[in-house]
Amino acid sequence: MTIDGTSHHCCGSRDVLFVLTHIPKTGGTSFKRSVIDLNVTQDRVFKYSGIRSFLSNDLGRYDFVDGHCEFGIHRFCSKRVTYGVILREPIDHAISLYHFIQQSESARYQHPLLKATKEKSLVEFMYEYRNPQTKVVAVFPWNRLLPRTSSILLKLAMMHLSKCYQFVGTLDRIVDFEKAVAKSFNWRVQPVYETSKKTALRPKVDELSVVEQEGLRSALSLDIKLYEYARSLEKAPLVESDAIVP
């Protein structure tokens, strides 16, 4: 399944568990407001908080996994899993992520990486946390064992996008992604641009210096290739048997 809605079947919300590989700052919250909130009751939404929580719950009664989970959790689930993911242009993603973390500082919550963004520049931070989108899609445990610059991670991530994801989209075409998911599940869709987690006071890509842009392209080299590959998949339908993960 690609974001144009091409499909050989209807998933049916009670037949499979839909897992959005929600990479931070790629539009996942807007997707949930536009599609999930309209069709899935809260008692059928599993709040993911790590593998341990996943293993200790009966997932048969859930329709959607909510949380920043990586690809691969189907290995711990007896129910069939359908994957979806939204990727974002990597340099724009890095800017948004970095400044969002910097602004995640309040009396109630501080982002775990807040200190790192306070101590490092944008480019320095992304050199330490390279290729975040590739890392999430690559699969546990290889994304923990291999360096963030490993070409093996990119190969794994590309393979998963083409063979295991039923829905592959990009942020600039998120409405098409939302409509494709809704069509396959026979769900309603009402596109919503969620602003509660929008990153404020951040520069645009073209406002960065040439040196900064070159530094980010180097730090995000795998993500850039993965993003271009995802854009190609938006136009190439997947085989049904490859898209549903038993």
Coordinates of C-alpha atoms in Angstrom, one line a residue:
M1 CA 0.0 0.0 0.0
T2 CA 1.2 3.4 -0.9
I3 CA -0.2 6.8 0.0
D4 CA -2.2 6.9 -3.2
G5 CA -4.5 4.3 -1.7
T6 CA -3.7 1.4 -4.0
S7 CA -4.7 -1.9 -2.2
H8 CA -5.8 -5.4 -2.8
H9 CA -7.7 -5.8 0.4
C10 CA -9.3 -4.0 3.3
C11 CA -7.5 -4.4 6.6
G12 CA -10.4 -4.1 9.0
S13 CA -9.6 -2.6 12.4
R14 CA -10.4 -5.8 14.3
D15 CA -8.4 -8.1 12.1
V16 CA -5.0 -6.5 12.5
L17 CA -3.1 -4.2 14.9
F18 CA -2.2 -0.9 13.2
V19 CA 1.2 0.4 14.3
L20 CA 2.4 3.8 13.2
T21 CA 6.1 4.0 13.5
H22 CA 5.8 7.5 15.0
I23 CA 9.1 9.2 14.5
P24 CA 9.1 12.5 16.6
K25 CA 8.4 15.6 14.6
T26 CA 7.1 13.9 11.4
G27 CA 3.4 14.6 11.7
G28 CA 2.3 11.6 13.7
T29 CA 0.2 13.7 16.1
S30 CA -1.6 15.3 13.3
F31 CA -2.3 11.9 11.8
K32 CA -3.8 10.6 15.0
R33 CA -6.1 13.7 15.3
S34 CA -7.1 13.3 11.6
V35 CA -7.8 9.6 11.5
I36 CA -7.3 7.6 14.8
D37 CA -9.4 9.9 17.1
L38 CA -12.3 9.7 14.7
N39 CA -12.4 5.9 14.4
V40 CA -10.7 4.1 17.3
T41 CA -12.1 4.4 20.9
Q42 CA -9.5 5.0 23.6
D43 CA -10.0 1.6 25.1
R44 CA -8.7 0.1 21.9
V45 CA -5.6 2.3 21.7
F46 CA -2.5 0.7 23.3
K47 CA -0.2 3.3 24.9
Y48 CA 3.3 2.1 24.1
S49 CA 5.9 2.9 26.7
G50 CA 8.6 0.4 25.9
I51 CA 9.0 -3.3 25.0
R52 CA 8.2 -4.4 28.6
S53 CA 4.8 -2.8 28.5
F54 CA 4.2 -4.4 25.1
L55 CA 5.1 -7.9 26.4
S56 CA 3.0 -7.6 29.6
N57 CA -0.3 -6.8 27.8
D58 CA -2.8 -8.7 25.8
L59 CA -2.8 -6.8 22.5
G60 CA -5.6 -8.8 20.9
R61 CA -8.2 -6.2 22.1
Y62 CA -6.3 -3.3 20.6
D63 CA -6.6 -1.7 17.2
F64 CA -3.8 0.9 17.3
V65 CA -0.5 1.4 19.0
D66 CA 0.1 4.9 20.2
G67 CA 3.7 6.0 21.0
H68 CA 7.2 6.3 19.6
C69 CA 7.8 2.7 18.9
E70 CA 10.4 1.3 16.5
F71 CA 9.9 -1.1 13.7
G72 CA 10.0 -4.7 14.9
I73 CA 7.4 -4.9 17.7
H74 CA 5.4 -7.4 15.6
R75 CA 7.8 -10.0 16.9
F76 CA 6.3 -9.7 20.3
C77 CA 2.7 -9.7 19.2
S78 CA 0.4 -12.7 18.4
K79 CA -1.9 -10.5 16.4
R80 CA -1.2 -9.6 12.8
V81 CA 0.4 -6.2 12.5
T82 CA 0.1 -3.5 9.8
Y83 CA 2.8 -0.9 9.7
G84 CA 2.7 2.7 8.6
V85 CA 5.3 5.4 8.7
I86 CA 5.7 9.1 7.8
L87 CA 9.1 10.4 7.0
R88 CA 10.2 14.1 6.8
E89 CA 12.8 15.9 4.7
P90 CA 15.8 15.2 6.9
I91 CA 17.4 18.7 7.3
D92 CA 14.0 20.3 8.0
H93 CA 13.3 17.4 10.5
A94 CA 16.6 17.9 12.3
I95 CA 15.9 21.7 12.7
S96 CA 12.4 21.0 14.1
L97 CA 13.6 18.2 16.4
Y98 CA 16.5 20.1 17.8
H99 CA 14.5 23.3 18.6
F100 CA 11.5 21.3 19.9
I101 CA 13.8 19.6 22.4
Q102 CA 15.3 22.9 23.4
Q103 CA 11.8 24.2 24.1
S104 CA 10.7 21.1 26.0
E105 CA 11.5 22.6 29.4
S106 CA 8.8 23.2 31.9
A107 CA 8.0 22.5 35.6
R108 CA 6.2 19.4 34.6
Y109 CA 8.5 18.0 31.9
Q110 CA 12.0 18.2 30.5
H111 CA 13.0 16.3 27.4
P112 CA 15.7 13.7 28.2
L113 CA 18.0 15.3 25.5
L114 CA 17.4 18.9 26.7
K115 CA 20.8 19.2 28.2
A116 CA 22.5 18.0 25.0
T117 CA 20.7 20.7 22.9
K118 CA 21.7 23.4 25.4
E119 CA 25.3 22.4 25.2
K120 CA 25.7 21.6 21.5
S121 CA 24.9 23.5 18.3
L122 CA 22.4 22.0 15.9
V123 CA 25.1 20.5 13.7
E124 CA 27.0 19.1 16.7
F125 CA 23.8 17.6 18.2
M126 CA 22.9 15.9 14.9
Y127 CA 26.5 14.5 14.5
E128 CA 25.9 12.8 17.9
Y129 CA 22.4 11.6 17.1
R130 CA 22.8 10.9 13.4
N131 CA 20.2 9.6 11.0
P132 CA 17.3 9.3 13.6
Q133 CA 14.7 8.3 11.0
T134 CA 16.8 5.5 9.6
K135 CA 17.6 4.2 13.1
V136 CA 13.9 3.9 14.0
V137 CA 12.9 2.0 10.8
A138 CA 16.0 -0.2 10.7
V139 CA 14.9 -2.6 13.5
F140 CA 15.9 -3.6 17.0
P141 CA 18.5 -4.7 18.0
W142 CA 20.6 -3.8 15.0
N143 CA 19.9 -0.1 15.4
R144 CA 21.4 -0.4 18.9
L145 CA 24.4 -2.5 18.0
L146 CA 25.5 -0.9 14.7
P147 CA 26.9 2.7 14.4
R148 CA 24.4 5.3 13.2
T149 CA 26.4 5.7 10.0
S150 CA 26.3 1.9 9.1
S151 CA 25.2 1.2 5.5
I152 CA 23.6 -1.9 6.9
L153 CA 21.1 0.2 8.8
L154 CA 20.1 1.9 5.6
K155 CA 19.7 -1.4 3.8
L156 CA 17.6 -2.8 6.6
A157 CA 15.4 0.4 6.7
M158 CA 14.9 0.3 2.9
M159 CA 14.0 -3.3 3.0
H160 CA 11.4 -2.8 5.7
L161 CA 9.8 0.1 3.8
S162 CA 9.5 -1.9 0.7
K163 CA 8.6 -5.3 2.2
C164 CA 6.9 -4.7 5.6
Y165 CA 5.2 -1.3 5.5
Q166 CA 1.8 -1.2 4.1
F167 CA 1.7 2.6 4.3
V168 CA 4.7 4.8 3.5
G169 CA 4.3 8.5 3.3
T170 CA 6.1 11.8 3.7
L171 CA 5.1 14.9 5.7
D172 CA 4.6 17.1 2.7
R173 CA 1.9 14.6 1.5
I174 CA 0.5 13.7 4.9
V175 CA -3.1 14.3 3.8
D176 CA -2.7 11.6 1.1
F177 CA -1.2 9.3 3.7
E178 CA -4.2 9.9 6.0
K179 CA -6.7 9.2 3.2
A180 CA -4.9 6.0 2.2
V181 CA -5.0 4.6 5.7
A182 CA -8.7 5.6 6.1
K183 CA -9.6 4.0 2.8
S184 CA -7.9 0.7 3.6
F185 CA -9.6 0.4 7.0
N186 CA -12.9 1.9 5.9
W187 CA -12.4 4.7 8.4
R188 CA -13.4 8.3 8.3
V189 CA -10.8 11.0 7.8
Q190 CA -10.8 14.7 8.6
P191 CA -7.4 16.3 8.0
V192 CA -6.3 18.3 11.1
Y193 CA -3.0 20.2 11.4
E194 CA -2.1 19.7 15.1
T195 CA -0.4 22.8 16.4
S196 CA 0.0 21.8 20.1
K197 CA 3.4 20.3 19.4
K198 CA 4.5 22.7 16.7
T199 CA 8.1 23.8 17.1
A200 CA 8.2 27.6 17.6
L201 CA 11.1 30.0 17.0
R202 CA 13.0 27.8 14.6
P203 CA 14.9 28.8 11.5
K204 CA 14.0 27.6 8.1
V205 CA 16.4 25.5 6.1
D206 CA 17.4 28.3 3.8
E207 CA 18.2 30.5 6.8
L208 CA 21.0 28.2 7.9
S209 CA 24.5 29.0 6.7
V210 CA 26.1 27.0 3.9
V211 CA 28.4 25.4 6.4
E212 CA 25.5 24.4 8.6
Q213 CA 23.6 22.9 5.7
E214 CA 26.6 20.9 4.6
G215 CA 27.2 19.7 8.1
L216 CA 23.7 18.5 8.4
R217 CA 23.8 16.8 5.0
S218 CA 26.9 14.9 6.2
A219 CA 25.3 14.0 9.6
L220 CA 22.0 12.9 8.0
S221 CA 23.4 11.1 4.9
L222 CA 21.5 7.9 5.5
D223 CA 18.2 9.7 6.3
I224 CA 18.5 11.7 3.1
K225 CA 18.8 8.5 1.1
L226 CA 16.0 6.8 3.0
Y227 CA 13.7 9.8 2.5
E228 CA 14.3 9.8 -1.3
Y229 CA 13.6 6.1 -1.3
A230 CA 10.3 6.7 0.6
R231 CA 9.3 9.3 -2.0
S232 CA 9.8 6.7 -4.7
L233 CA 7.6 4.2 -2.8
E234 CA 4.7 6.7 -2.7
K235 CA 4.3 5.9 -6.4
A236 CA 5.0 2.2 -6.3
P237 CA 2.3 -0.1 -4.8
L238 CA 3.5 -2.9 -2.5
V239 CA 2.4 -6.5 -2.8
E240 CA -0.3 -7.4 -0.3
S241 CA 1.5 -10.4 1.1
D242 CA 4.5 -8.3 1.9
A243 CA 2.6 -5.6 3.7
I244 CA 0.9 -7.6 6.4
V245 CA 3.3 -8.9 9.1
P246 CA 2.0 -12.0 10.8

